[in-house]
Amino acid sequence: MTTTVANHRTRPPAQPDTLRAKRLPRYAAPAIALAALAVAAAVVYGTGIGGPVLTVVVAALLYLAGLFAASNAVEGRRAARNRAWSALIHSAFVLAVLPLASVVWTLVSKGAERLDGNFFGTSMNNIGARDPNGGAYHAIVGTLEQVGIATLITVPLGILCAIYVVEYGRGRFAFAIRFFVDVMTGIPSIVAGLFVLAFWVLIVSPVFNDGRPGFSGFAAALALSVLMLPTVVRSTEEMLRLVPAPLREGAYALGVPKWKTILRIVLPTALPGIVTGVMLAIARAAGETAPVLLVAGGGAAINVNPFENNQSSLALFVYQQAGDASKYAPARAWTAALTLVALVLILTVAAKLLARRNRLGR
């Protein structure tokens, strides 16, 4: 008798059917989507008012309306609103990914035509309009040298400037730095090129070139550093401000000097975000055309010396080939664009892996 009573007490009470929420079957959402697409295609193509893009837009609207109506009838108004907003969020994600996927597909499909040894091992020197050969070796060398020099100039300056603003800066001087950094963030790239042209090419370079102004890859690197600096400063500043104050206070309580606290605690903690900002700046610099055209001049021959004579870059090479009348030029332009994107991607992944390894090793 005791065992029976104990078993009866330990059993959970059965839930009545009225407490169980009704839900749409799993096939309801795909079925509504297919029906919406069919109706949209019939309306758009039947009336002749549009094409595939309008069909997708109309289908999305019909899908949201049909999903809300079906969910409202079965699950209730609250669940219907939840499903509708979830569908809107997923639709926004798809709309954000579609342009990126389209760009990647276009680059890969059109840029794969000239992925050969000739493209990566030769330049455009002595290449005529009827010559199918010719490559971007000179432009790749120029891009690596110009962006590399600009990075060596910009990253230390940007990080030190951000450290001063966050850790030491007070009063009007720090406010002036923030103000000018914000102004430089929106500066057009051609203005940076004109500044370097007026200052370095026309005033400074004649001192080292027997009184004659000269184009060079170093001048292009200076122009790119002007564009990179505000991005590095702002991103580093924001990352340093996100470092928790107790980390600094704990180091100060142990008697650690402020400069060592910044060097050994604050910077390593903010390193992943700083690396992200630096890579964004590098990506912008690698894709600039106007500054390189103004102060480096471009060129068809290989020039490994960034301090003398004209030098090209991948972005400038794409611009030149896209406007060339040769029927072989568009393929070179697409392959150069794919090479530029792949180069930035490789540098970004390598920097992320290096920052992650340093973070795990601490």
XYZ file of C-alpha atoms in Angstrom:
362
model
C 0.000 0.000 0.000
C 2.855 2.363 0.852
C 4.669 1.593 -2.419
C 1.562 2.325 -4.456
C 1.041 5.667 -2.745
C 4.734 6.612 -3.287
C 4.603 5.744 -6.976
C 1.429 7.723 -7.337
C 3.026 10.775 -5.710
C 6.196 10.677 -7.852
C 4.355 10.652 -11.199
C 4.128 14.090 -12.816
C 0.593 15.265 -13.379
C -0.596 14.940 -16.954
C -1.003 18.238 -18.811
C -4.433 18.886 -20.214
C -4.720 19.374 -23.945
C -5.787 22.985 -23.452
C -2.284 23.936 -22.109
C -0.412 22.632 -25.112
C 0.406 25.375 -27.601
C -0.516 24.744 -31.199
C 2.266 25.153 -33.737
C 2.483 25.189 -37.488
C 3.907 22.037 -39.050
C 7.511 22.174 -40.253
C 6.503 22.058 -43.882
C 4.281 25.126 -43.544
C 6.978 27.782 -44.042
C 8.562 26.137 -47.146
C 5.121 25.507 -48.601
C 4.117 29.148 -48.097
C 7.418 30.270 -49.676
C 6.899 28.114 -52.755
C 3.307 29.279 -53.105
C 4.388 32.930 -52.746
C 7.079 32.473 -55.397
C 4.634 30.838 -57.800
C 2.020 33.559 -57.329
C 4.628 36.318 -57.685
C 6.024 34.792 -60.883
C 2.539 34.437 -62.323
C 1.656 38.059 -61.513
C 4.944 39.651 -62.619
C 5.500 37.661 -65.792
C 1.790 37.472 -66.593
C 1.426 41.228 -66.582
C 4.913 41.877 -67.984
C 5.775 44.525 -65.383
C 9.191 43.182 -64.382
C 11.717 40.388 -64.208
C 13.453 38.157 -61.644
C 14.268 40.947 -59.162
C 10.675 42.169 -58.935
C 9.512 38.554 -58.695
C 11.716 37.949 -55.662
C 10.556 41.185 -53.994
C 6.874 40.394 -54.535
C 7.400 36.809 -53.399
C 9.069 38.011 -50.191
C 6.136 40.307 -49.401
C 3.608 37.573 -50.135
C 5.606 35.119 -48.010
C 5.608 37.462 -45.016
C 1.884 38.125 -45.351
C 1.042 34.442 -45.791
C 3.266 33.336 -42.909
C 1.740 35.918 -40.596
C -1.796 34.927 -41.568
C -1.165 31.187 -41.142
C 0.627 31.622 -37.835
C -2.029 34.008 -36.551
C -4.764 31.488 -37.339
C -3.001 28.519 -35.713
C -0.559 29.824 -33.098
C -1.984 33.177 -32.095
C -1.068 36.802 -32.695
C 2.054 36.858 -30.498
C 3.620 33.848 -32.240
C 2.643 35.328 -35.613
C 4.492 38.564 -34.849
C 7.497 36.571 -33.679
C 7.562 34.534 -36.908
C 7.143 37.648 -39.048
C 10.012 39.503 -37.389
C 12.236 36.421 -37.538
C 11.522 36.152 -41.259
C 12.384 39.829 -41.715
C 15.707 39.350 -39.906
C 16.588 36.343 -42.037
C 15.575 38.248 -45.167
C 17.854 41.141 -44.193
C 20.724 38.690 -43.730
C 20.110 37.197 -47.174
C 19.958 40.652 -48.750
C 23.282 41.555 -47.104
C 24.986 38.354 -48.246
C 23.692 38.357 -51.833
C 25.793 41.333 -53.068
C 28.918 39.870 -51.470
C 28.268 36.470 -52.987
C 27.613 38.106 -56.358
C 30.912 40.023 -56.222
C 32.865 36.913 -55.231
C 31.265 34.827 -57.954
C 31.898 37.492 -60.598
C 35.532 37.888 -59.564
C 36.207 34.155 -59.514
C 34.370 33.362 -62.749
C 35.866 36.213 -64.781
C 39.238 36.400 -63.077
C 40.101 32.726 -63.509
C 40.717 33.211 -67.240
C 44.253 34.586 -66.801
C 45.340 32.696 -63.696
C 48.546 31.423 -65.263
C 52.285 31.725 -64.892
C 52.576 34.370 -67.570
C 50.251 36.719 -65.712
C 52.160 36.447 -62.432
C 55.644 36.301 -63.939
C 55.686 39.060 -66.570
C 54.881 42.740 -66.853
C 53.169 44.834 -69.524
C 56.450 46.095 -70.932
C 56.519 45.825 -74.764
C 53.000 44.331 -74.806
C 50.875 45.584 -77.680
C 47.127 45.711 -78.183
C 47.161 42.448 -80.177
C 49.368 40.550 -77.744
C 47.358 38.176 -75.533
C 50.230 37.844 -73.042
C 51.334 40.324 -70.433
C 50.859 40.202 -66.702
C 50.763 42.117 -63.460
C 54.088 41.164 -61.867
C 55.184 44.805 -61.786
C 51.862 45.837 -60.239
C 52.044 43.125 -57.571
C 55.553 44.233 -56.613
C 54.426 47.846 -56.464
C 51.401 47.074 -54.311
C 53.415 45.029 -51.813
C 56.117 47.684 -51.502
C 53.809 50.684 -51.303
C 51.366 49.130 -48.839
C 54.235 47.647 -46.811
C 56.018 50.993 -46.460
C 52.747 52.756 -45.669
C 52.000 50.175 -42.980
C 55.447 50.577 -41.407
C 54.898 54.334 -41.259
C 51.264 54.366 -40.185
C 50.879 51.598 -37.605
C 53.410 52.899 -35.034
C 52.195 56.484 -35.450
C 48.540 55.511 -35.226
C 48.942 53.287 -32.176
C 51.083 55.836 -30.320
C 48.580 58.581 -31.137
C 45.690 56.454 -29.850
C 47.613 55.594 -26.672
C 48.209 59.281 -26.016
C 44.565 60.198 -26.580
C 43.216 57.408 -24.346
C 45.826 57.156 -21.604
C 47.437 60.593 -21.368
C 45.472 63.102 -23.408
C 43.578 65.772 -21.536
C 42.277 69.187 -22.474
C 42.269 71.039 -25.760
C 45.221 69.287 -27.354
C 43.598 65.843 -27.102
C 40.328 67.330 -28.367
C 42.164 68.844 -31.346
C 43.733 65.466 -32.163
C 40.346 63.736 -32.125
C 38.843 66.497 -34.252
C 41.529 66.342 -36.942
C 41.456 62.537 -36.975
C 37.705 62.666 -37.574
C 38.238 65.180 -40.387
C 40.936 63.018 -41.972
C 38.632 59.989 -41.873
C 36.433 61.485 -44.573
C 39.177 63.013 -46.700
C 39.006 61.988 -50.388
C 41.918 59.895 -51.574
C 42.768 62.310 -54.373
C 43.286 65.079 -51.814
C 45.914 62.952 -50.067
C 47.587 62.399 -53.415
C 47.555 66.132 -54.182
C 49.065 66.881 -50.766
C 51.957 64.473 -51.298
C 52.374 65.726 -54.866
C 52.655 69.347 -53.721
C 54.865 68.616 -50.727
C 57.041 65.586 -51.486
C 57.189 65.309 -55.259
C 57.500 69.017 -56.095
C 59.431 70.303 -53.047
C 61.326 67.503 -51.288
C 62.176 65.057 -54.078
C 64.084 67.659 -56.203
C 66.601 67.938 -53.363
C 67.572 64.289 -53.900
C 67.083 64.252 -57.682
C 69.370 67.030 -59.003
C 66.617 69.618 -58.855
C 64.061 67.585 -60.812
C 60.816 66.348 -59.268
C 60.405 62.613 -59.522
C 57.604 60.116 -59.108
C 58.256 57.096 -56.912
C 56.575 54.286 -55.035
C 57.649 55.882 -51.753
C 55.595 58.972 -52.586
C 52.601 56.698 -53.166
C 53.280 55.051 -49.804
C 53.202 58.469 -48.131
C 49.850 59.233 -49.724
C 48.483 55.863 -48.641
C 49.734 56.425 -45.088
C 47.734 59.660 -44.949
C 44.619 57.635 -45.788
C 45.451 54.796 -43.388
C 46.319 56.905 -40.346
C 42.805 57.994 -39.222
C 41.460 54.434 -39.511
C 44.286 53.037 -37.389
C 43.960 55.806 -34.792
C 40.180 55.545 -34.421
C 40.045 51.753 -34.294
C 42.932 51.538 -31.809
C 41.370 54.257 -29.668
C 38.057 52.412 -29.456
C 39.769 49.109 -28.634
C 41.851 50.698 -25.874
C 38.733 52.229 -24.329
C 37.122 48.771 -24.200
C 39.898 47.403 -21.985
C 38.401 47.093 -18.463
C 39.650 49.676 -15.977
C 40.221 47.039 -13.214
C 43.057 45.581 -15.310
C 44.875 48.896 -15.193
C 44.033 49.479 -11.531
C 45.289 46.028 -10.556
C 48.609 46.690 -12.273
C 48.932 50.096 -10.630
C 48.160 48.556 -7.228
C 51.072 46.142 -7.710
C 53.402 49.044 -8.405
C 53.709 48.534 -12.157
C 54.577 51.770 -13.995
C 51.990 53.178 -16.341
C 54.066 52.698 -19.488
C 54.663 49.052 -18.649
C 50.967 48.551 -17.850
C 50.079 49.877 -21.278
C 52.740 47.788 -22.983
C 52.181 44.478 -21.162
C 48.465 44.552 -20.258
C 46.428 47.113 -22.196
C 47.880 46.567 -25.685
C 47.844 42.724 -25.564
C 44.235 42.789 -24.375
C 43.186 45.077 -27.230
C 45.416 43.385 -29.830
C 42.690 41.493 -31.789
C 40.680 44.662 -32.315
C 43.783 46.660 -33.213
C 44.745 44.052 -35.811
C 41.264 44.288 -37.318
C 41.544 48.063 -37.636
C 45.000 47.813 -39.186
C 43.790 45.279 -41.750
C 40.853 47.529 -42.649
C 43.305 50.361 -43.256
C 45.543 48.104 -45.354
C 42.571 46.937 -47.417
C 41.594 50.539 -48.139
C 45.151 51.513 -49.069
C 45.619 48.520 -51.361
C 42.540 49.466 -53.364
C 43.333 53.153 -53.915
C 44.062 54.310 -57.448
C 44.129 58.125 -57.525
C 47.091 58.682 -55.136
C 49.249 56.132 -56.949
C 48.417 57.678 -60.317
C 49.241 61.191 -59.090
C 52.541 60.586 -57.301
C 53.860 57.250 -58.623
C 52.819 57.716 -62.234
C 52.283 54.055 -62.972
C 54.332 52.156 -65.492
C 54.502 49.030 -67.619
C 57.982 47.848 -66.586
C 59.133 46.163 -63.407
C 60.586 48.559 -60.815
C 61.627 47.027 -57.508
C 63.117 50.271 -56.188
C 60.349 52.262 -54.468
C 62.520 55.392 -54.188
C 63.217 55.977 -57.880
C 61.184 56.172 -61.084
C 57.557 55.345 -61.753
C 55.852 52.408 -60.121
C 52.469 50.787 -60.639
C 50.034 48.977 -58.332
C 47.288 46.417 -58.739
C 44.501 48.967 -58.336
C 46.094 51.233 -60.941
C 46.682 48.238 -63.214
C 42.982 47.337 -63.016
C 42.033 50.924 -63.853
C 44.362 51.059 -66.845
C 43.368 47.676 -68.236
C 39.661 48.350 -67.790
C 40.012 51.402 -70.041
C 42.287 49.773 -72.598
C 40.939 49.184 -76.090
C 42.557 45.758 -76.427
C 40.216 42.785 -76.340
C 42.660 41.027 -73.986
C 42.648 43.852 -71.428
C 39.371 43.029 -69.599
C 40.616 39.549 -68.709
C 43.803 41.052 -67.245
C 41.728 43.567 -65.274
C 39.480 40.890 -63.769
C 42.422 38.661 -62.839
C 44.251 41.591 -61.256
C 41.142 42.442 -59.238
C 40.871 38.837 -58.075
C 44.576 38.877 -57.170
C 44.135 42.061 -55.139
C 41.182 40.647 -53.194
C 43.016 37.374 -52.586
C 46.112 39.239 -51.403
C 44.135 41.292 -48.885
C 42.314 38.146 -47.732
C 45.590 36.269 -47.192
C 47.087 39.159 -45.226
C 43.943 39.446 -43.085
C 43.832 35.735 -42.261
C 47.563 35.690 -41.469
C 47.259 38.718 -39.180
C 44.238 37.224 -37.399
C 46.028 33.913 -36.849
C 49.116 35.703 -35.546
C 47.090 37.828 -33.143
C 45.156 34.775 -31.945
C 48.360 32.811 -31.386
C 49.898 35.648 -29.377
C 46.742 35.947 -27.324
C 46.631 32.231 -26.541
C 50.286 32.235 -25.686
C 49.948 34.834 -22.950
